[in-house]
Short mmCIF file of N, CA and C in Angstrom, two decimals:
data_model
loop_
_atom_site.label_atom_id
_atom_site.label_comp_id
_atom_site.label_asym_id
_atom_site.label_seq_id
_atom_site.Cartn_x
_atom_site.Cartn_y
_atom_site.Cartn_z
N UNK A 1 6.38 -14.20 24.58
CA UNK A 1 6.40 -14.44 23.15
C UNK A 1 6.52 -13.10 22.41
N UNK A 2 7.50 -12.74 21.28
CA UNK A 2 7.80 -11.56 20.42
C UNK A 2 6.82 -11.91 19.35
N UNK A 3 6.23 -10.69 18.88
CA UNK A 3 5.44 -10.71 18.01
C UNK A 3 6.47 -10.07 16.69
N UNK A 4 5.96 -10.51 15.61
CA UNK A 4 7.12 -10.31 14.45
C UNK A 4 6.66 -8.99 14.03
N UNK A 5 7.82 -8.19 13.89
CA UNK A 5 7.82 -6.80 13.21
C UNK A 5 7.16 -6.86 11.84
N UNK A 6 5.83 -5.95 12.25
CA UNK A 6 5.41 -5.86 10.52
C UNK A 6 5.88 -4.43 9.72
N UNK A 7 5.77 -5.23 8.33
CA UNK A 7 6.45 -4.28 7.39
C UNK A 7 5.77 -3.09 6.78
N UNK A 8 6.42 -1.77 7.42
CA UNK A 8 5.61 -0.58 6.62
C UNK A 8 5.33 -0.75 5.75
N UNK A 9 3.99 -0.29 5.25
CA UNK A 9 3.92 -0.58 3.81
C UNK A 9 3.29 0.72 3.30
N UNK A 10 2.91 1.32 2.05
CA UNK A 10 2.21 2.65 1.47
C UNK A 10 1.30 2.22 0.82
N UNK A 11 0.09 2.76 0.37
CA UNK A 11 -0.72 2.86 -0.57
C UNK A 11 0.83 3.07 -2.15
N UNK A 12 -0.15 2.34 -3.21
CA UNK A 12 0.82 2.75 -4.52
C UNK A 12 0.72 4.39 -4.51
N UNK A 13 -0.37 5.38 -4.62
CA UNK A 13 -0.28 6.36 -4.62
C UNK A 13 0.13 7.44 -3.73
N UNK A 14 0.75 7.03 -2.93
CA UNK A 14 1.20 7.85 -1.76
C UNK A 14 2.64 7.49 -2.30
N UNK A 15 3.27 6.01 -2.56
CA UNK A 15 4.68 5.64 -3.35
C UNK A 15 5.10 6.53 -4.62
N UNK A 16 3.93 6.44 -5.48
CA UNK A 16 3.72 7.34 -6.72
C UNK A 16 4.24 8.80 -6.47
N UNK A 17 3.33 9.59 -5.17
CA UNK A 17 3.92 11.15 -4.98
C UNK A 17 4.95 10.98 -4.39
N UNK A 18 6.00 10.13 -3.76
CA UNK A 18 7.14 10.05 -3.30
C UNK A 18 7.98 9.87 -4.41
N UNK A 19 7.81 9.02 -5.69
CA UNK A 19 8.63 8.89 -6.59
C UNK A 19 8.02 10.04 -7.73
N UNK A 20 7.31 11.20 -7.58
CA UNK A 20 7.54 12.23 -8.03
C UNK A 20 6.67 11.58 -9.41
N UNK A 21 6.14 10.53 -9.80
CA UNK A 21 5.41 9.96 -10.68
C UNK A 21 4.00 10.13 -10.89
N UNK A 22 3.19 9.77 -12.07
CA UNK A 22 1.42 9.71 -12.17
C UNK A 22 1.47 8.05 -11.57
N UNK A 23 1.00 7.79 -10.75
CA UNK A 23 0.46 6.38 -10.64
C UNK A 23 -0.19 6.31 -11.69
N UNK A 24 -1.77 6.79 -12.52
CA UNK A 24 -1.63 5.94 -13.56
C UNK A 24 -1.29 6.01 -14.61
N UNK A 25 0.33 6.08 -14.95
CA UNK A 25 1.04 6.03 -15.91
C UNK A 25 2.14 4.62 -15.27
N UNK A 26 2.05 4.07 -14.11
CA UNK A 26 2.71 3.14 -13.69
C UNK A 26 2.59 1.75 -14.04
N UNK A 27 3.51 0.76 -13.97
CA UNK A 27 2.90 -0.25 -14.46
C UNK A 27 1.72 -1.09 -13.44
N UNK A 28 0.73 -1.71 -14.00
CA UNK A 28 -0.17 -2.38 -13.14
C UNK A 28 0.76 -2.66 -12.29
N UNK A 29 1.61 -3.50 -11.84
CA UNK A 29 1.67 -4.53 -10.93
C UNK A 29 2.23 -3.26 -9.75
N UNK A 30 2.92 -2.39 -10.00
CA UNK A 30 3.13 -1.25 -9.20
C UNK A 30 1.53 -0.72 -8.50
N UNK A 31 0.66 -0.19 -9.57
CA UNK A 31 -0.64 0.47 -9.05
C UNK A 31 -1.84 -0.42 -8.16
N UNK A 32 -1.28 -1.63 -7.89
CA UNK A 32 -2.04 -2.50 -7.56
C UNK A 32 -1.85 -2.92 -6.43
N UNK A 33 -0.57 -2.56 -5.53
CA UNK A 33 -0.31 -3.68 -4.45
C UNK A 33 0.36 -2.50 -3.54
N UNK A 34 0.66 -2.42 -2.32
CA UNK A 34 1.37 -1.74 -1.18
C UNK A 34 2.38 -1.99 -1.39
N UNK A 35 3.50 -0.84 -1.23
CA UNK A 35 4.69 -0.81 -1.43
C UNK A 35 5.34 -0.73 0.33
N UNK A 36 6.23 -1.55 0.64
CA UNK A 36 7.01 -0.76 1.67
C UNK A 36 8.02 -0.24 1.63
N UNK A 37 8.43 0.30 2.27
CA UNK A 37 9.54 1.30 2.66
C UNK A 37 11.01 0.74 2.00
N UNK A 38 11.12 -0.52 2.24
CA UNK A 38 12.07 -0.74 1.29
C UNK A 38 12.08 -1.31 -0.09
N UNK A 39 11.24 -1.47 -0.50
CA UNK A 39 10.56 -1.42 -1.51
C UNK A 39 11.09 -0.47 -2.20
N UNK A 40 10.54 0.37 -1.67
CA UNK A 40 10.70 2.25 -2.11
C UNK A 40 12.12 2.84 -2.18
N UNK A 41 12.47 2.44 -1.73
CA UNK A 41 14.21 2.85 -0.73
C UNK A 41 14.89 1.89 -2.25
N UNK A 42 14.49 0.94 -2.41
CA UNK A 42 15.33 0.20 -3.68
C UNK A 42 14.82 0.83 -5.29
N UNK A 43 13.58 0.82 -5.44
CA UNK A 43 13.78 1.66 -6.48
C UNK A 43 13.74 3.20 -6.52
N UNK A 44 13.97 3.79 -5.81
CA UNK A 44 14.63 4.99 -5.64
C UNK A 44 16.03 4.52 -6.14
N UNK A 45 17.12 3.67 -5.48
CA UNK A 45 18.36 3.30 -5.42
C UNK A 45 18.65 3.34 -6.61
N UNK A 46 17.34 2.16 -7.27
CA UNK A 46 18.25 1.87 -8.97
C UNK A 46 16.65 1.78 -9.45
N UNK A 47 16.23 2.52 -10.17
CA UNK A 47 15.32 2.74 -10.49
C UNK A 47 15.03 1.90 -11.75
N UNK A 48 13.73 1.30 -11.91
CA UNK A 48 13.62 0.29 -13.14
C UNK A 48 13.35 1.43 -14.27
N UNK A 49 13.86 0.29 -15.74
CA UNK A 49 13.51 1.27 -17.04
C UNK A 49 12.39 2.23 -16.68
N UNK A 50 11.38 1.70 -17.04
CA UNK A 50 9.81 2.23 -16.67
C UNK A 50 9.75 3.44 -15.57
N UNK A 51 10.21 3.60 -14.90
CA UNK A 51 10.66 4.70 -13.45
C UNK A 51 11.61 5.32 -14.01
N UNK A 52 12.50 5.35 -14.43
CA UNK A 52 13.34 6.04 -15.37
C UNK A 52 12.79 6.79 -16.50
N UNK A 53 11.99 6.04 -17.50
CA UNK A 53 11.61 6.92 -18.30
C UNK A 53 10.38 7.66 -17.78
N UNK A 54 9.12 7.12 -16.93
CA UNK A 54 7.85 8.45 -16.43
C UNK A 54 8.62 9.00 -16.02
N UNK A 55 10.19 9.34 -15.24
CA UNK A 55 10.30 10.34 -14.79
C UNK A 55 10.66 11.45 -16.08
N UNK A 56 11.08 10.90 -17.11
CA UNK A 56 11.82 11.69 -18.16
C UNK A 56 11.00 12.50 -18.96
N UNK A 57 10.09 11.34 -19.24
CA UNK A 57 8.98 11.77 -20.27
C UNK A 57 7.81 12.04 -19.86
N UNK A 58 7.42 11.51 -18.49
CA UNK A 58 5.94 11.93 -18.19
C UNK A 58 5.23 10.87 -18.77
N UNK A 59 3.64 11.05 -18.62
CA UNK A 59 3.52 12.13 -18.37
C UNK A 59 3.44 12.02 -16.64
N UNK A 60 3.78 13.76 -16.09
CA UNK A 60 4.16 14.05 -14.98
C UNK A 60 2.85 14.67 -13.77
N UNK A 61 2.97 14.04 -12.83
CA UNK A 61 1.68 15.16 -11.97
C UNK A 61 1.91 16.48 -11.66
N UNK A 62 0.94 16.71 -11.36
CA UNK A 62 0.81 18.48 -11.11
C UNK A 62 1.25 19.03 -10.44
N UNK A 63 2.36 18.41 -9.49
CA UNK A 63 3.54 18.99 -8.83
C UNK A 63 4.76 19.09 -9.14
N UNK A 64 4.84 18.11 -10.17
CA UNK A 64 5.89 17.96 -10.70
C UNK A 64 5.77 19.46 -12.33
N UNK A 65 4.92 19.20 -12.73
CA UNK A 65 4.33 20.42 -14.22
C UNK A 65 4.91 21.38 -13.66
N UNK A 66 3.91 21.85 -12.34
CA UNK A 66 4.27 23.08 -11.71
C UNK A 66 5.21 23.60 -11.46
N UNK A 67 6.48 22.83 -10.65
CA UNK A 67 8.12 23.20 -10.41
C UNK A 67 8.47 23.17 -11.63
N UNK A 68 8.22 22.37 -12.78
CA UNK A 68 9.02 22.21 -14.07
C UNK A 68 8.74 23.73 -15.20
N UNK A 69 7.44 24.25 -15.13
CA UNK A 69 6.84 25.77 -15.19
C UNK A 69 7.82 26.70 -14.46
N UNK A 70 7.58 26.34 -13.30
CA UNK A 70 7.90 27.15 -12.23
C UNK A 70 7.06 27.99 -11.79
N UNK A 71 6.10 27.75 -11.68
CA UNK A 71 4.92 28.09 -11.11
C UNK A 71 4.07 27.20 -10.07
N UNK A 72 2.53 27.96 -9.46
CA UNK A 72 2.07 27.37 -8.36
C UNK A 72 1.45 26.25 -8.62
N UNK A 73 0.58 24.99 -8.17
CA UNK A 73 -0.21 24.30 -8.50
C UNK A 73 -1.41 25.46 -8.80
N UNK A 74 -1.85 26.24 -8.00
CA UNK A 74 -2.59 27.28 -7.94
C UNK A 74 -2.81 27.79 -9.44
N UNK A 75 -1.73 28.36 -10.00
CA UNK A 75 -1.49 28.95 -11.07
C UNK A 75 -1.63 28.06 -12.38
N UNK A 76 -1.46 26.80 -12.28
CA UNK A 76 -1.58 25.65 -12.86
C UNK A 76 -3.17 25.94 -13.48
N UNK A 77 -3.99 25.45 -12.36
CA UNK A 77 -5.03 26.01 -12.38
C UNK A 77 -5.98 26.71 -13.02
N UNK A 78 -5.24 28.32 -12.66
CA UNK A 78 -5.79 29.58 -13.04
C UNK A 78 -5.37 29.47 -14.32
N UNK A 79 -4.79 28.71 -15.12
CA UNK A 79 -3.90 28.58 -16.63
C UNK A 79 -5.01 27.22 -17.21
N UNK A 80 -5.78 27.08 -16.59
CA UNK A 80 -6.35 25.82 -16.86
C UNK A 80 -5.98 24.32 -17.62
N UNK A 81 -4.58 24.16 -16.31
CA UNK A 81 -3.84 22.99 -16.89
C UNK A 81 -4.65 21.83 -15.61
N UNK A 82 -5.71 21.17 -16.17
CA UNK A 82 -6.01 19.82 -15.20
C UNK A 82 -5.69 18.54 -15.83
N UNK A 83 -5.07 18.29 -16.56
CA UNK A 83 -4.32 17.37 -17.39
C UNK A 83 -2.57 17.30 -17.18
N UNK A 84 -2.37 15.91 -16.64
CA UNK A 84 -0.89 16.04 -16.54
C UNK A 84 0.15 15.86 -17.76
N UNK A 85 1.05 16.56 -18.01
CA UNK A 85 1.53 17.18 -18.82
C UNK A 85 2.71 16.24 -19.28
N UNK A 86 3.62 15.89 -20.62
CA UNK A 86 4.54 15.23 -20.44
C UNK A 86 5.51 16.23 -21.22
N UNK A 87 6.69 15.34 -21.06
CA UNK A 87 8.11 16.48 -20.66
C UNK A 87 8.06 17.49 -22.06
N UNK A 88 7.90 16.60 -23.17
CA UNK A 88 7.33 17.50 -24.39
C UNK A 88 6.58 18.59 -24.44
N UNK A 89 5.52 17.93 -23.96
CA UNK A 89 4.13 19.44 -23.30
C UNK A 89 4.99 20.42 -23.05
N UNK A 90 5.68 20.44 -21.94
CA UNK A 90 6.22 20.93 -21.08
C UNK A 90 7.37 21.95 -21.48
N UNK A 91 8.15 21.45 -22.16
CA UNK A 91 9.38 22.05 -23.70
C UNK A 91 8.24 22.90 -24.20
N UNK A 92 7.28 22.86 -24.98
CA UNK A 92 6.65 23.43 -25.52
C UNK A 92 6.26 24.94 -24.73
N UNK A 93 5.25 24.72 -23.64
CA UNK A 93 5.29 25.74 -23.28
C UNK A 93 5.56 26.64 -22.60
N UNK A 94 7.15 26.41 -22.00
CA UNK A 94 8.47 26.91 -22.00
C UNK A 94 8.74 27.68 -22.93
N UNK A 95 9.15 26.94 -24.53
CA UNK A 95 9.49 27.53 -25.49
C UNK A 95 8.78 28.86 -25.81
N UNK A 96 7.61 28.72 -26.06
CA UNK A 96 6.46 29.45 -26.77
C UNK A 96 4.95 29.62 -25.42
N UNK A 97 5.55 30.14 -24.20
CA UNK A 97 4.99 30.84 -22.68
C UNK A 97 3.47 31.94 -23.45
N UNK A 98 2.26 31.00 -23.08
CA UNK A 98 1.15 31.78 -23.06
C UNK A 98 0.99 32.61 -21.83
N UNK A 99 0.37 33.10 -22.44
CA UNK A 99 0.37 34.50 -21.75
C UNK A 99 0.09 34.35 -20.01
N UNK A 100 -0.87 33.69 -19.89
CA UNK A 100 -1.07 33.19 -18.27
C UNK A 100 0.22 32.13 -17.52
N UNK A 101 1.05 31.70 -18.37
CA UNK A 101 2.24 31.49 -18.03
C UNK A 101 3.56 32.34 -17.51
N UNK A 102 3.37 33.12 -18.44
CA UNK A 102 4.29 34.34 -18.16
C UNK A 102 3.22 35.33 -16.71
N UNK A 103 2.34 35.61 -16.61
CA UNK A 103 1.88 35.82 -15.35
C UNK A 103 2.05 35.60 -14.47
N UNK A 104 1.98 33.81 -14.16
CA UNK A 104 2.42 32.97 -13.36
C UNK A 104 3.91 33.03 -12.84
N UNK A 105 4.90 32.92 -14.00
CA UNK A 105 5.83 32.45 -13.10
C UNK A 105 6.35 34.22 -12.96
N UNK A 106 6.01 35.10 -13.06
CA UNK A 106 6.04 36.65 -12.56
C UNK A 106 5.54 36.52 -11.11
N UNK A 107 4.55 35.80 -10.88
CA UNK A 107 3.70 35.94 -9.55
C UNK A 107 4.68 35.07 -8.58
N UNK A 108 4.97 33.85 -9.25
CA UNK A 108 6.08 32.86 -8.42
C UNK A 108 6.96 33.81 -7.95
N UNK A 109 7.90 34.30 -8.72
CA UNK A 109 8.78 35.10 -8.71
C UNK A 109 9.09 36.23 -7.30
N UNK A 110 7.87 36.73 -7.50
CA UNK A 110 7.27 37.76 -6.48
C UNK A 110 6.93 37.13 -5.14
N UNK A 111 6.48 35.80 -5.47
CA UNK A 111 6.48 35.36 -4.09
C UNK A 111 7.45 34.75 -3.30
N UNK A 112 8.57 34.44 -4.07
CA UNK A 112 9.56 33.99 -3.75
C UNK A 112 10.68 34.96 -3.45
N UNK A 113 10.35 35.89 -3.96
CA UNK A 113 10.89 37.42 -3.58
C UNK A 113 10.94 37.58 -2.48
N UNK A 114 9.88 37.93 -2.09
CA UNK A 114 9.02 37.97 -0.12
C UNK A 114 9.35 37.33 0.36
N UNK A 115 9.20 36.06 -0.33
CA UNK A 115 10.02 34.74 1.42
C UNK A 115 11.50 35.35 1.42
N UNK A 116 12.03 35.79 0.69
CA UNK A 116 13.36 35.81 0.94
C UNK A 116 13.64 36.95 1.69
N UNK A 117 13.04 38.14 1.43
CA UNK A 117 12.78 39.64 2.14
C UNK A 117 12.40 39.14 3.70
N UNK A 118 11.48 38.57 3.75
CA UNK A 118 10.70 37.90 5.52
C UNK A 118 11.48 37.32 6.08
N UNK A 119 12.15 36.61 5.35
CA UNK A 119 13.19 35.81 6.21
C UNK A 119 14.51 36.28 6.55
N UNK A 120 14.98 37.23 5.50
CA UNK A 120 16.20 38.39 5.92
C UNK A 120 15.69 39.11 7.00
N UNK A 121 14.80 39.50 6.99
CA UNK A 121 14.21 40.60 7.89
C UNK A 121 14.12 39.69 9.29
N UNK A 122 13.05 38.95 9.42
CA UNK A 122 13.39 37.90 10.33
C UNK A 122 14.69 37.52 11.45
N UNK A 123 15.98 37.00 10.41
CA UNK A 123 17.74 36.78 10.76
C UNK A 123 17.52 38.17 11.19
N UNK A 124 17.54 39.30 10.74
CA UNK A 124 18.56 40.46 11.66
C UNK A 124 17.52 40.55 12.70
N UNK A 125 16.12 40.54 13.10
CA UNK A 125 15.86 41.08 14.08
C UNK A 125 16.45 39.61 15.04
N UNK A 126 16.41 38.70 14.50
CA UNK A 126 17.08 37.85 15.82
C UNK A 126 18.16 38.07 15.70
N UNK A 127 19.44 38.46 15.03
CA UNK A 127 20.50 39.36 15.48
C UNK A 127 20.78 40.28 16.74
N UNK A 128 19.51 40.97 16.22
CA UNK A 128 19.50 42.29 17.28
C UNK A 128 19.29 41.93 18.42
N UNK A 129 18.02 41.06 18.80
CA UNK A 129 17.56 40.09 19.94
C UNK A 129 19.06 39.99 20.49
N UNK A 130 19.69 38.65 19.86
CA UNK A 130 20.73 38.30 20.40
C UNK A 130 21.80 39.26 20.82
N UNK A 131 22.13 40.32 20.31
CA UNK A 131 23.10 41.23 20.66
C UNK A 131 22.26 41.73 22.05
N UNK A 132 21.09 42.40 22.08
CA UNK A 132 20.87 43.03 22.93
C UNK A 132 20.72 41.90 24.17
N UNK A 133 20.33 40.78 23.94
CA UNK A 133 20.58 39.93 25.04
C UNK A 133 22.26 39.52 25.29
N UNK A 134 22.90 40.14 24.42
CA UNK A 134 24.29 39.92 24.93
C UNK A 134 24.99 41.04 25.94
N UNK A 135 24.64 41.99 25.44
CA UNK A 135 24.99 43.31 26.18
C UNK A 135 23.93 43.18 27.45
N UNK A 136 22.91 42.88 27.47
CA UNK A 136 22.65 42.51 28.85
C UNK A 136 23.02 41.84 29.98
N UNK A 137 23.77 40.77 28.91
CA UNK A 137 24.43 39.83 30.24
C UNK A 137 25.75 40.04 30.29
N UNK A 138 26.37 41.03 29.58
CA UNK A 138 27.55 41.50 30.14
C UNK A 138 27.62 42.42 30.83
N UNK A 139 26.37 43.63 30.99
CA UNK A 139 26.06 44.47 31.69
C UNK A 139 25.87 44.17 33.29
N UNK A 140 25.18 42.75 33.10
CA UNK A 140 24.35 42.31 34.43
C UNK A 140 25.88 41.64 34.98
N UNK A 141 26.80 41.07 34.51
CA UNK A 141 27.71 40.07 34.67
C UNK A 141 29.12 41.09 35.17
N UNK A 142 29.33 42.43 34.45
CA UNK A 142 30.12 43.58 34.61
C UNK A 142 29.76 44.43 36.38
N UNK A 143 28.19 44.20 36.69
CA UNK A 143 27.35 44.78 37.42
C UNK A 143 27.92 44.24 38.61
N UNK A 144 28.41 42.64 38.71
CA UNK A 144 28.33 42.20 39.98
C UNK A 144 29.78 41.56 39.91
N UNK A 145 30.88 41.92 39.55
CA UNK A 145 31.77 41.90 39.52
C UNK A 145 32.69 43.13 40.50
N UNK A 146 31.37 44.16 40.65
CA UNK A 146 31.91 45.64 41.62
C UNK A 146 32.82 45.24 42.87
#
């Protein structure tokens, strides 16, 4: 006897940080029930009004503030933003950057600097790796060819 395939399903708030949304800015019947996978997969596809506009207007979670800043959740934080922000908020202090804002996305900046430095640095030494493991095995391969 086959037992019937059951259907993935998510917590709403685990659906919520996948659709980049506040669950509670969602409608009840969303925040209330398990979503599955295709579920999810369809309104991703064609997203209802309501999913359309929290994404537009917010208000937005603190991962979403943060990339939209461009800054850390961290920095979020240290700026003492624990309130999620909507896209207005957001225009605003963009426009007119307090001072721990402009800190922030300086510090982003800098850190995103470094990943990029670590990871160049990184590629050439496996360059070199690879070359010198190339000249080895043409050395070793040249060697027994005598």
């Amino acid at each position: 006897m086959m037992s019937e395939k059951k259907t993935q399903t998510m917590k709403p708030a685990t659906a919520a940080q996948k659709l980049g949304i506040l669950l509670e800015a969602a409608p009840e019947e969303f925040q209330s029930a398990p979503v599955s996978r295709t579920e999810l997969a369809a309104l991703e596809a064609k997203p209802p009004a309501w999913l359309v506009d929290l994404r537009a207007n917010g208000p937005h979670p603190k991962q979403v503030v943060a990339a939209k800043l461009g800054v850390s959740i961290s920095g979020l934080v240290r700026g003492a933003v624990t309130e999620p922000l909507t896209s207005a908020e957001i225009q605003a202090l963009l426009q007119q950057p307090p001072a721990w804002l402009v800190t922030e996305r300086a510090t982003q900046y800098e850190v995103r600097e470094e990943q990029i430095r670590v990871k160049d640095r990184d590629a050439e030494r496996a360059r070199k790796i690879a070359h010198v493991a190339r000249q080895a095995a043409q050395n070793e391969k040249a060697g027994r060819g005598r």
